[in-house]
Tab-separated table of C-alpha atoms in Angstrom:
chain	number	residue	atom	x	y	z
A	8	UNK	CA	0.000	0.000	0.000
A	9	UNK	CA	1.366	3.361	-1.214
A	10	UNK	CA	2.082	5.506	1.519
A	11	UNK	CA	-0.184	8.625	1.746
A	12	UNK	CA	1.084	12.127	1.995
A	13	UNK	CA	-0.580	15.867	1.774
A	14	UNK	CA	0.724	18.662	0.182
A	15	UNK	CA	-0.480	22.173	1.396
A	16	UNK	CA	0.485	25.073	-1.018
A	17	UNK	CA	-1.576	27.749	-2.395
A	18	UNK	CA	0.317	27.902	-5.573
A	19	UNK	CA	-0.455	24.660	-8.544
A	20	UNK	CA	3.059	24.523	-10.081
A	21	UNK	CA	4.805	23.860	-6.586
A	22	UNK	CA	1.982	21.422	-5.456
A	23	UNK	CA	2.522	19.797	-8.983
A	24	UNK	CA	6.057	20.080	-8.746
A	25	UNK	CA	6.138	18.072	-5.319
A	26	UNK	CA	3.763	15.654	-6.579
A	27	UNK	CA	6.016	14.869	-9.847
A	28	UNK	CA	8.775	14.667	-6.960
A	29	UNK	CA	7.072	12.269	-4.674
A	30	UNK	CA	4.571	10.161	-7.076
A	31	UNK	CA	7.919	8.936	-8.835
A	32	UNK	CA	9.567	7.684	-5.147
A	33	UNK	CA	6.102	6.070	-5.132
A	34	UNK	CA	4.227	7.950	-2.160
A	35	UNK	CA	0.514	8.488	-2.880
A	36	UNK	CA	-0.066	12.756	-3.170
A	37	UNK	CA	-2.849	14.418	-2.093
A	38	UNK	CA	-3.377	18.688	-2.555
A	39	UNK	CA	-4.880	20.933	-0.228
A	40	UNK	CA	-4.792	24.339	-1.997
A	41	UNK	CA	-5.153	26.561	1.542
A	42	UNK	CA	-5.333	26.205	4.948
A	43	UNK	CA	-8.442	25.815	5.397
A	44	UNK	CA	-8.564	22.539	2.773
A	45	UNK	CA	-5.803	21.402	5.043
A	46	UNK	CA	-7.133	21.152	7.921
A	47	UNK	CA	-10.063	19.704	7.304
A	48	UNK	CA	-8.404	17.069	4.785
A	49	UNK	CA	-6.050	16.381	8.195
A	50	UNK	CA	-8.860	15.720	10.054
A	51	UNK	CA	-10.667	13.823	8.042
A	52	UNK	CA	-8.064	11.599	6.603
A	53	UNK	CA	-4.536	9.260	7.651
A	54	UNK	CA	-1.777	10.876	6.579
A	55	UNK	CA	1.452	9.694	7.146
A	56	UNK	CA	3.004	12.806	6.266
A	57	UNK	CA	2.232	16.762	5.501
A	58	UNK	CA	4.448	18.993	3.495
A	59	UNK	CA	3.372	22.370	4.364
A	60	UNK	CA	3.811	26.177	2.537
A	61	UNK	CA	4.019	28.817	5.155
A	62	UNK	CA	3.119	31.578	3.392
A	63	UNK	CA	-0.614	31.133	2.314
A	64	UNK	CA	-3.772	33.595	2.248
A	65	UNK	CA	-6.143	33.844	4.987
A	66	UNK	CA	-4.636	30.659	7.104
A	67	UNK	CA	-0.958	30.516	7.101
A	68	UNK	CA	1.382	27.710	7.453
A	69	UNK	CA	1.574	28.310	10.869
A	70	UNK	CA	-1.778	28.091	12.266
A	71	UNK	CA	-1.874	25.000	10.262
A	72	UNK	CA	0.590	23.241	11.830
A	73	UNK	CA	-0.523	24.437	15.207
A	74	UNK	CA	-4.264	23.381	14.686
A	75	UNK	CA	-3.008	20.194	13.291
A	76	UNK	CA	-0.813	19.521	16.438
A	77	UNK	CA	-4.103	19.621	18.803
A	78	UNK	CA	-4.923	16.085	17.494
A	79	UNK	CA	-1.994	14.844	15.358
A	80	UNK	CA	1.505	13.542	15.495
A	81	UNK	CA	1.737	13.580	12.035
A	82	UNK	CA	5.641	14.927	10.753
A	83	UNK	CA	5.042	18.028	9.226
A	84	UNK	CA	7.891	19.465	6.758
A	85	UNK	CA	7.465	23.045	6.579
A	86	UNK	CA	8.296	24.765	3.444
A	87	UNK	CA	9.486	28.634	3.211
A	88	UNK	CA	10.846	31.027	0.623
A	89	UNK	CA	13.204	32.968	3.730
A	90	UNK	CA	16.018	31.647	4.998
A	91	UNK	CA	15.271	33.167	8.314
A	92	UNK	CA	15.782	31.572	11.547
A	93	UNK	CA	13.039	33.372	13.497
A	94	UNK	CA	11.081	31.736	11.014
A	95	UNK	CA	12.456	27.734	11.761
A	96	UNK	CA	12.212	28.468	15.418
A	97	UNK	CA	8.769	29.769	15.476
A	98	UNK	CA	7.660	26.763	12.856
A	99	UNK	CA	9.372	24.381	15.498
A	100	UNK	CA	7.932	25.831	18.432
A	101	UNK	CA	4.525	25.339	16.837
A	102	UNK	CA	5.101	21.422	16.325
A	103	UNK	CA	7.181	20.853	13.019
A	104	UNK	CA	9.676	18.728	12.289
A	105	UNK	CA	12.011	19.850	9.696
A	106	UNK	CA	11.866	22.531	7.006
A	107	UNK	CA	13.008	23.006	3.420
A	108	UNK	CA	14.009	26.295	1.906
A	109	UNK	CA	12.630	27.296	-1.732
A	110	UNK	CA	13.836	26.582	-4.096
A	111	UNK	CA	15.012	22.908	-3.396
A	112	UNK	CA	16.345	20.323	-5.550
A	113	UNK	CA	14.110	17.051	-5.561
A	114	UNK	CA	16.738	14.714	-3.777
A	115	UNK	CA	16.687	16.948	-0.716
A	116	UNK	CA	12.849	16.887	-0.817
A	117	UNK	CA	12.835	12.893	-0.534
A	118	UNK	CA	15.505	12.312	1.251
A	119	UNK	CA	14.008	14.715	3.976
A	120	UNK	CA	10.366	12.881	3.700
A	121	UNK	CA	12.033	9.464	4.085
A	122	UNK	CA	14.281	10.554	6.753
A	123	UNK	CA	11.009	11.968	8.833
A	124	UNK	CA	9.067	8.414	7.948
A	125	UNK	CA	12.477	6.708	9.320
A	126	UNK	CA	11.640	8.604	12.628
A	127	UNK	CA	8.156	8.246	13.255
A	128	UNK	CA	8.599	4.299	12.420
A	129	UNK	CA	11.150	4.851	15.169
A	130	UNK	CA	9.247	5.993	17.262
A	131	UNK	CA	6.345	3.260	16.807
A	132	UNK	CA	8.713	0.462	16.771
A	133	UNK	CA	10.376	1.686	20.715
A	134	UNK	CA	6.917	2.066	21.967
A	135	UNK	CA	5.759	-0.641	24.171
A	136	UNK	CA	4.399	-4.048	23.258
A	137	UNK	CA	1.172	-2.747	24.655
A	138	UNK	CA	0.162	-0.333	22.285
A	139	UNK	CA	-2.071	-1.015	19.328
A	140	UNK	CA	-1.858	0.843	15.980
A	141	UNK	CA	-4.950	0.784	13.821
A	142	UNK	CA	-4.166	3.844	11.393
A	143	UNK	CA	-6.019	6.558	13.682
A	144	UNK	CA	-6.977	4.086	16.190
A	145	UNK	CA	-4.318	3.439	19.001
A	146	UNK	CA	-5.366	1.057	21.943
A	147	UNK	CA	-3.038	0.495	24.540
A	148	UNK	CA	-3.419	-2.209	27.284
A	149	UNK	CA	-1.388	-1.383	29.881
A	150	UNK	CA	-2.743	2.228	30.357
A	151	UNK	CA	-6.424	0.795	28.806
A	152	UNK	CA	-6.073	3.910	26.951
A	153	UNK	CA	-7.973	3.884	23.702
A	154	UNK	CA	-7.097	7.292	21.206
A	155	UNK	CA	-8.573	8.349	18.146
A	156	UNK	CA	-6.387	10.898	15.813
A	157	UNK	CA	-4.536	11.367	19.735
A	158	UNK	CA	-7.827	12.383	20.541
A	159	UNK	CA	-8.942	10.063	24.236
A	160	UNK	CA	-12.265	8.188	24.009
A	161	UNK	CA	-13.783	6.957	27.279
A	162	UNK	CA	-14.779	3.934	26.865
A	163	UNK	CA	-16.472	1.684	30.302
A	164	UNK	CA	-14.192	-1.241	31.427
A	165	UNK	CA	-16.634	-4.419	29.429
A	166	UNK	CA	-16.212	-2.008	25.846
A	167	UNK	CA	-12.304	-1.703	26.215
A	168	UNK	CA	-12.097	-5.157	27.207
A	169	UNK	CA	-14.530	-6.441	24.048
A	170	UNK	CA	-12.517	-3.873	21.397
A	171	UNK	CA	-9.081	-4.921	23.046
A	172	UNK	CA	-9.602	-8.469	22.713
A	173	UNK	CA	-11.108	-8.041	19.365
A	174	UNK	CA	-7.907	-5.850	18.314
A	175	UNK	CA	-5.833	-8.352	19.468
A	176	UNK	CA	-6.797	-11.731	17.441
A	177	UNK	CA	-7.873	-9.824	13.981
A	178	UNK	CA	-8.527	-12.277	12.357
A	179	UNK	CA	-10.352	-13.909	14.571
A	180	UNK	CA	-14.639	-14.365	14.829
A	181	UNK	CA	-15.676	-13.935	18.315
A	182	UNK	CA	-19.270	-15.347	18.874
A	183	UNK	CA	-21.836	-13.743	21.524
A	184	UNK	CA	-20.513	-16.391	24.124
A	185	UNK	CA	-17.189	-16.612	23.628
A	186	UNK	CA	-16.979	-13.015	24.585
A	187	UNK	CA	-19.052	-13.572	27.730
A	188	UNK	CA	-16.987	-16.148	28.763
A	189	UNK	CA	-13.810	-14.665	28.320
A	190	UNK	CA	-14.623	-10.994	29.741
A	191	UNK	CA	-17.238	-11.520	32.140
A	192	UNK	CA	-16.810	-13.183	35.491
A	193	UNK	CA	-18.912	-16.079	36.012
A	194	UNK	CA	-20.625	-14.454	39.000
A	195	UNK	CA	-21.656	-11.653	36.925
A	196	UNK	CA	-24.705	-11.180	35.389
A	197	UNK	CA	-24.236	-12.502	31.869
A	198	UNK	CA	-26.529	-11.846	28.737
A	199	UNK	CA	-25.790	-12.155	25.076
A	200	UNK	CA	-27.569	-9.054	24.135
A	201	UNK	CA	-25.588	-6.790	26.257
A	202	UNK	CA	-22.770	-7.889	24.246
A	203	UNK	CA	-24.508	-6.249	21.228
A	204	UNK	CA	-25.263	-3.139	23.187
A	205	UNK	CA	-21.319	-2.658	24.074
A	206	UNK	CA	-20.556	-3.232	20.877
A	207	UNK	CA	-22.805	-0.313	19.460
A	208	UNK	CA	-21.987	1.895	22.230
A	209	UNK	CA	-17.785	1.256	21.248
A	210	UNK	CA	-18.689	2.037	17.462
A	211	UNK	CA	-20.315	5.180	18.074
A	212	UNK	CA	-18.301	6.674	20.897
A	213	UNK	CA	-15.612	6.044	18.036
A	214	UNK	CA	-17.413	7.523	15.156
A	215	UNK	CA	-17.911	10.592	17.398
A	216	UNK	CA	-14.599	11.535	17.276
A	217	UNK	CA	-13.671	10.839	14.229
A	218	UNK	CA	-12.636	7.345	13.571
A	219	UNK	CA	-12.992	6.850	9.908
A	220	UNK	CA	-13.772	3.350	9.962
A	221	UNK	CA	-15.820	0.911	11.459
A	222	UNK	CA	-13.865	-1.307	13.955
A	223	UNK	CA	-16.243	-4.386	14.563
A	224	UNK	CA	-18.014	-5.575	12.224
A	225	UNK	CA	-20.704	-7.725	12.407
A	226	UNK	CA	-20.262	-11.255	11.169
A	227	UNK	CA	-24.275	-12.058	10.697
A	228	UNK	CA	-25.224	-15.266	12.189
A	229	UNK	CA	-22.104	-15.960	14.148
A	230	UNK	CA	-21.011	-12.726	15.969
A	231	UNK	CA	-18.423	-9.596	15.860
A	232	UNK	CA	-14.787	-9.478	14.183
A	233	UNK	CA	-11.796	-6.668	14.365
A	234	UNK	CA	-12.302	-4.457	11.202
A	235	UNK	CA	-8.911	-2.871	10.316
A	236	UNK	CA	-8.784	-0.021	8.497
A	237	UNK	CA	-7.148	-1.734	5.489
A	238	UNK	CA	-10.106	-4.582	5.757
A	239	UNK	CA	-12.467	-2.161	4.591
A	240	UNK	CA	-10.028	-0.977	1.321
């Protein structure tokens, strides 16, 4: 799967310049043509990168990457025609990772996006065997933390426990019972149809905050299975 990154400028032939640029190294491009586009293409979509023009009408560069830091990790490589340093420090104060000066030759623009992928797979791979990636969806069992886009979702103890144990065996179809058996105590009050109601309560506390997929799907006839982003591609 290509990976997917957005490129924020308000002018066509540098968006189509970085596209040329990246769409031969194989990444999969996508334009926002102002701030505005790119925030609400950040929110809306997995990115796993943004390459991002300071200088833009209305919504700047700037207040981009600082609206996209309230809920994102994403790397963001700024872009800038000045070769001023109140202008790096500022960027980097405001969450960015790395910047480019204009003009640039192409090599420097991919070998800066691959260096900031090499760090954020750093990153994933030295967190702990307890967290979860499912592309906006991070679930982590230690903490019982469960995150959309960074974002926290409360979830009650029976829904993590039913989404974490789903999460864990993907592949896997978990009937009504099974999940009684294996999350609730045998002194507890046990009936299949609450399992249904946890499950519907998990996919819309979920959807509320933005989750772009469904997570458990229903498997009709037998019962629920972990629905990873890429299963519904």
């Amino acid at each position: 799967m290509k990976r997917k990154i957005l490129v924020v400028d308000d002018e066509w032939n540098m968006r189509n310049l970085i596209k040329i640029y990246l769409s031969k190294e194989n990444f999969q491009v996508e334009e926002a043509v102002d701030g505005k586009e790119a925030i609400q293409m950040a929110q809306q979509t997995s990115y796993e990168l943004m390459v991002l023009d300071i200088m833009m009408p209305d919504i700047d560069g700037w207040e981009v990457c600082k609206t996209v830091r309230k809920t994102s990790l994403i790397p963001i490589l700024m872009l800038t025609a000045r070769n001023d340093v109140k202008d790096r420090v500022q960027g980097l104060n405001l969450g960015a990772d790395d910047y480019l000066i204009k003009p640039f030759a192409a090599e420097e623009l991919v070998a800066r996006v691959n260096a900031l992928l090499r760090r954020q797979n750093v990153k994933k791979e030295e967190a702990t065997e307890t967290l979860m990636y499912f592309g906006d969806l991070s679930i982590d069992s230690e903490s019982r933390e469960v995150k959309v886009k960074d974002i926290p979702v409360e979830l009650t103890p029976k829904e993590f426990d039913i989404l974490y144990l789903a999460a864990s065996q993907p592949k896997r179809v978990f009937t009504r019972e099974v999940l009684l058996d294996k999350i609730w105590d045998s002194d507890e009050f046990r009936d299949l149809r609450a399992i249904d109601t946890h499950v519907k309560n998990i996919r819309e506390k979920l959807r509320k905050v933005g989750l772009s997929f469904n997570p458990i799907r229903t498997v009709w006839g037998i019962g629920y299975k972990f629905n990873t982003q890429e299963d519904q591609t």
